[in-house]
CSV table of C-alpha atoms in Angstrom, one decimal:
chain,number,residue,atom,x,y,z
A,16,MET,CA,-94.5,5.0,-3.8
A,17,ALA,CA,-94.6,4.0,-7.5
A,18,VAL,CA,-92.3,2.4,-10.0
A,19,VAL,CA,-92.2,4.7,-13.0
A,20,LEU,CA,-90.9,3.7,-16.4
A,21,VAL,CA,-88.6,6.5,-17.5
A,22,SER,CA,-87.2,6.0,-21.0
A,23,GLY,CA,-86.0,9.6,-21.4
A,24,GLY,CA,-88.8,10.4,-23.9
A,25,LEU,CA,-91.3,13.2,-23.6
A,26,ASP,CA,-94.2,10.9,-22.8
A,27,SER,CA,-92.4,9.0,-20.0
A,28,MET,CA,-91.3,12.4,-18.6
A,29,ILE,CA,-94.8,13.7,-18.3
A,30,SER,CA,-96.0,10.4,-16.9
A,31,ALA,CA,-93.4,10.6,-14.2
A,32,ALA,CA,-94.2,14.2,-13.5
A,33,SER,CA,-97.9,13.2,-13.1
A,34,ALA,CA,-96.8,10.6,-10.6
A,35,LYS,CA,-94.9,13.2,-8.6
A,36,ALA,CA,-97.8,15.7,-8.8
A,37,ALA,CA,-100.1,13.0,-7.4
A,38,GLY,CA,-97.8,12.7,-4.4
A,39,TYR,CA,-96.0,9.4,-5.2
A,40,ARG,CA,-92.4,8.8,-4.2
A,41,ILE,CA,-90.7,7.8,-7.4
A,42,LEU,CA,-88.7,4.7,-8.2
A,43,ALA,CA,-87.5,5.3,-11.7
A,44,LEU,CA,-86.7,2.4,-14.0
A,45,SER,CA,-85.0,2.7,-17.4
A,46,VAL,CA,-83.9,-0.1,-19.6
A,47,ASP,CA,-80.6,-0.1,-21.6
A,48,TYR,CA,-81.8,-2.5,-24.3
A,49,ASN,CA,-78.9,-1.6,-26.7
A,50,GLN,CA,-81.3,0.7,-28.5
A,51,ARG,CA,-80.1,2.7,-31.5
A,52,HIS,CA,-81.0,5.9,-29.7
A,53,LYS,CA,-79.0,5.2,-26.5
A,54,VAL,CA,-78.7,8.9,-26.0
A,55,GLU,CA,-82.2,8.7,-24.5
A,56,LEU,CA,-80.7,7.0,-21.4
A,57,ALA,CA,-78.8,10.2,-20.6
A,58,ALA,CA,-82.1,12.0,-20.9
A,59,ALA,CA,-83.7,9.5,-18.5
A,60,ALA,CA,-81.0,10.3,-15.9
A,61,ARG,CA,-81.7,14.0,-16.3
A,62,VAL,CA,-85.5,13.4,-15.9
A,63,ALA,CA,-85.1,11.2,-12.9
A,64,GLU,CA,-82.9,13.7,-11.2
A,65,ALA,CA,-85.2,16.7,-12.1
A,66,LEU,CA,-88.2,14.9,-10.7
A,67,GLY,CA,-86.5,13.9,-7.5
A,68,ALA,CA,-86.6,10.1,-7.9
A,69,GLU,CA,-85.6,8.3,-4.7
A,70,ARG,CA,-83.7,5.8,-6.8
A,71,HIS,CA,-83.0,5.4,-10.6
A,72,ILE,CA,-82.1,1.9,-11.9
A,73,VAL,CA,-80.8,1.6,-15.5
A,74,LEU,CA,-81.2,-2.1,-16.1
A,75,PRO,CA,-79.1,-3.7,-18.9
A,76,LEU,CA,-81.2,-6.0,-21.1
A,77,ASP,CA,-79.7,-6.4,-24.6
A,78,LEU,CA,-82.8,-6.8,-26.9
A,79,SER,CA,-80.5,-6.4,-29.9
A,80,ALA,CA,-79.8,-10.2,-29.4
A,81,PHE,CA,-83.3,-10.7,-30.7
A,82,GLY,CA,-83.4,-8.0,-33.3
A,83,GLY,CA,-86.6,-7.6,-35.2
A,84,SER,CA,-86.8,-3.8,-35.0
A,85,ALA,CA,-85.1,-0.7,-36.5
A,86,LEU,CA,-84.2,0.3,-33.0
A,87,THR,CA,-82.3,-2.9,-32.2
A,88,ALA,CA,-81.0,-4.2,-35.5
A,89,ASP,CA,-79.3,-3.0,-38.7
A,90,ILE,CA,-82.6,-1.8,-40.2
A,91,ASP,CA,-83.1,1.8,-41.5
A,92,VAL,CA,-85.4,4.0,-39.5
A,93,PRO,CA,-88.2,5.2,-41.8
A,94,LYS,CA,-88.0,8.9,-42.5
A,95,ASP,CA,-90.8,9.4,-45.1
A,96,GLY,CA,-93.7,10.1,-42.8
A,97,VAL,CA,-96.1,7.8,-41.0
A,98,GLN,CA,-95.9,4.2,-42.3
A,99,PRO,CA,-99.0,2.0,-42.8
A,100,GLY,CA,-99.5,-0.7,-40.3
A,101,ILE,CA,-97.2,-1.4,-37.4
A,102,PRO,CA,-93.9,0.3,-38.2
A,103,VAL,CA,-90.5,-1.3,-38.2
A,104,THR,CA,-89.5,0.8,-35.2
A,105,TYR,CA,-91.8,-1.4,-33.1
A,106,VAL,CA,-89.6,-3.4,-30.7
A,107,PRO,CA,-91.2,-6.9,-30.2
A,108,ALA,CA,-93.1,-7.1,-26.9
A,109,ARG,CA,-91.1,-4.1,-25.5
A,110,ASN,CA,-93.8,-2.7,-23.2
A,111,THR,CA,-94.7,-6.2,-22.0
A,112,ILE,CA,-91.0,-6.8,-21.1
A,113,PHE,CA,-90.6,-3.4,-19.5
A,114,LEU,CA,-93.8,-3.6,-17.4
A,115,SER,CA,-92.8,-7.1,-16.3
A,116,LEU,CA,-89.5,-5.7,-15.0
A,117,ALA,CA,-91.3,-2.8,-13.3
A,118,LEU,CA,-93.7,-5.2,-11.7
A,119,GLY,CA,-90.9,-7.3,-10.3
A,120,TRP,CA,-89.3,-4.2,-8.7
A,121,ALA,CA,-92.6,-2.9,-7.5
A,122,GLU,CA,-93.4,-6.2,-5.7
A,123,ALA,CA,-89.9,-6.3,-4.2
A,124,ALA,CA,-90.1,-2.7,-3.0
A,125,GLY,CA,-93.7,-2.9,-1.7
A,126,ALA,CA,-95.1,-0.5,-4.3
A,127,ARG,CA,-98.5,-1.2,-5.8
A,128,ASP,CA,-98.6,1.5,-8.5
A,129,LEU,CA,-96.7,1.4,-11.9
A,130,PHE,CA,-96.6,4.4,-14.3
A,131,ILE,CA,-96.0,4.1,-18.0
A,132,GLY,CA,-96.2,6.9,-20.6
A,133,VAL,CA,-98.1,5.2,-23.3
A,134,ASN,CA,-100.8,6.9,-25.3
A,135,ALA,CA,-103.1,5.7,-28.1
A,136,LEU,CA,-104.1,8.9,-30.0
A,137,ASP,CA,-101.0,10.6,-31.5
A,138,TYR,CA,-98.7,7.6,-31.6
A,139,SER,CA,-97.0,5.2,-34.0
A,140,GLY,CA,-99.6,2.4,-33.9
A,141,TYR,CA,-97.7,0.1,-31.5
A,142,PRO,CA,-100.0,-2.6,-30.2
A,143,ASP,CA,-98.6,-2.4,-26.7
A,144,CYS,CA,-99.7,1.2,-26.3
A,145,ARG,CA,-103.4,0.5,-26.4
A,146,PRO,CA,-105.8,0.6,-23.4
A,147,GLU,CA,-106.6,-3.1,-24.0
A,148,PHE,CA,-102.9,-4.0,-23.4
A,149,ILE,CA,-102.8,-1.9,-20.1
A,150,ALA,CA,-106.0,-3.5,-18.8
A,151,ALA,CA,-104.8,-7.0,-19.7
A,152,PHE,CA,-101.4,-6.5,-18.1
A,153,GLU,CA,-103.1,-5.3,-14.9
A,154,GLY,CA,-105.1,-8.5,-14.8
A,155,LEU,CA,-102.0,-10.5,-15.4
A,156,ALA,CA,-100.2,-8.8,-12.5
A,157,GLU,CA,-103.0,-9.8,-10.2
A,158,ILE,CA,-102.7,-13.5,-10.9
A,159,ALA,CA,-98.9,-13.7,-11.5
A,160,THR,CA,-97.6,-12.2,-8.2
A,161,LYS,CA,-97.6,-13.1,-4.5
A,162,ALA,CA,-99.0,-9.7,-3.7
A,163,GLY,CA,-101.8,-10.0,-6.2
A,164,VAL,CA,-102.8,-13.5,-5.0
A,165,GLU,CA,-102.8,-12.2,-1.4
A,166,GLY,CA,-105.2,-9.4,-2.2
A,167,GLN,CA,-102.8,-6.6,-2.8
A,168,PRO,CA,-103.4,-5.9,-6.6
A,169,PHE,CA,-101.3,-3.7,-8.7
A,170,LYS,CA,-102.5,-0.6,-10.6
A,171,ILE,CA,-101.0,0.1,-14.0
A,172,ARG,CA,-101.4,3.9,-14.4
A,173,ALA,CA,-101.2,5.3,-17.9
A,174,PRO,CA,-102.0,9.0,-17.3
A,175,LEU,CA,-101.4,10.0,-21.0
A,176,GLN,CA,-103.5,7.1,-22.5
A,177,HIS,CA,-106.1,9.3,-24.1
A,178,MET,CA,-104.1,12.4,-24.7
A,179,THR,CA,-103.0,13.8,-28.0
A,180,LYS,CA,-99.3,15.0,-28.3
A,181,ALA,CA,-100.6,18.5,-27.9
A,182,ASP,CA,-102.4,17.6,-24.7
A,183,ILE,CA,-99.2,16.0,-23.4
A,184,VAL,CA,-97.2,19.1,-24.1
A,185,ARG,CA,-99.8,21.3,-22.4
A,186,GLU,CA,-99.8,18.9,-19.4
A,187,GLY,CA,-96.0,19.2,-19.2
A,188,THR,CA,-96.3,23.0,-19.2
A,189,ARG,CA,-99.0,22.8,-16.5
A,190,LEU,CA,-96.8,20.6,-14.4
A,191,GLY,CA,-93.9,23.0,-14.8
A,192,VAL,CA,-91.4,20.5,-16.2
A,193,ASP,CA,-88.5,21.4,-18.5
A,194,MET,CA,-89.5,19.3,-21.6
A,195,GLY,CA,-86.1,20.2,-23.2
A,196,LEU,CA,-84.6,17.6,-20.9
A,197,SER,CA,-86.4,14.8,-22.7
A,198,TRP,CA,-85.3,13.0,-25.9
A,199,SER,CA,-87.5,11.6,-28.6
A,200,CYS,CA,-85.5,10.9,-31.8
A,201,TYR,CA,-85.0,7.4,-33.0
A,202,ASP,CA,-82.0,8.2,-35.1
A,203,PRO,CA,-79.8,11.0,-33.7
A,204,THR,CA,-77.4,12.8,-35.9
A,205,PRO,CA,-73.6,12.5,-35.2
A,206,GLU,CA,-73.8,16.1,-33.9
A,207,GLY,CA,-76.3,14.9,-31.2
A,208,LEU,CA,-79.4,16.6,-32.8
A,209,HIS,CA,-82.9,15.2,-33.3
A,210,CYS,CA,-83.0,14.1,-36.9
A,211,GLY,CA,-86.3,15.9,-37.5
A,212,ARG,CA,-87.5,13.2,-40.0
A,213,CYS,CA,-88.3,10.1,-38.1
A,214,ASP,CA,-91.8,9.4,-36.9
A,215,SER,CA,-91.0,10.2,-33.3
A,216,CYS,CA,-89.5,13.6,-34.2
A,217,ARG,CA,-92.6,14.4,-36.3
A,218,LEU,CA,-95.0,13.5,-33.5
A,219,ARG,CA,-93.0,15.6,-31.0
A,220,SER,CA,-92.8,18.6,-33.2
A,221,LYS,CA,-96.5,18.3,-34.1
A,222,GLY,CA,-97.4,18.3,-30.4
A,223,PHE,CA,-95.6,21.5,-29.6
A,224,GLU,CA,-96.9,23.2,-32.7
A,225,GLU,CA,-100.5,22.2,-32.1
A,226,ALA,CA,-100.2,23.2,-28.4
A,227,GLY,CA,-98.9,26.6,-29.4
A,228,ILE,CA,-95.9,26.2,-27.1
A,229,ALA,CA,-92.3,26.8,-28.1
A,230,ASP,CA,-90.5,23.6,-29.0
A,231,PRO,CA,-87.1,23.5,-27.1
A,232,THR,CA,-85.8,20.7,-29.3
A,233,ALA,CA,-82.8,21.1,-31.5
A,234,TYR,CA,-83.6,19.4,-34.9
A,235,ALA,CA,-81.2,18.8,-37.8
A,236,VAL,CA,-84.1,19.6,-40.2
A,237,LYS,CA,-87.5,21.0,-39.4
A,238,PRO,CA,-90.0,18.2,-39.1
A,239,GLN,CA,-92.8,18.1,-41.7
A,240,ASP,CA,-96.2,16.5,-41.2
């Protein structure tokens, strides 16, 4: 059994599918953090159902009270290509917060494996997607929990860590998942389409194009590199 973070995005979907393919029973955790692209939560529900999660918790945690990100505050989502440095769409400490919640559920449920869909090749430069972060959090889990102190350490599994977006799309195809169920756009149009201009849309489109696999995504405009 594993607790799997399921945001509704492509990466989290393939991470969850990897957990299922490895034989884990899935406890799916999504966080309603009052994100701009709340439509991703509907995608998370679709993904959890499609992958046969034994339970799917959508935990409310309003990070817009803190702000500090284009996803949680009244800040425009950049749409002019990849920005230098850490972009304004970074949500302060988001993966640290999410993994902490997943760790709490895992310990309560008796699970010792946590899955997260981070990768550090084709990504937006977020510091909490790097291998160093995953390794450090795993060490933290060992000393911060009753289970860890009693010799039952947790394993933070990031199966996409060293994959490109094209690799991730190919892996989704290999696993036989319907990637059209997932959602990536940071700033959906009023018509419910991927905007096609934000960094997340560009990375998603690039992955399908480089993998040579048809993109099932409905974009308002065709993403450009």
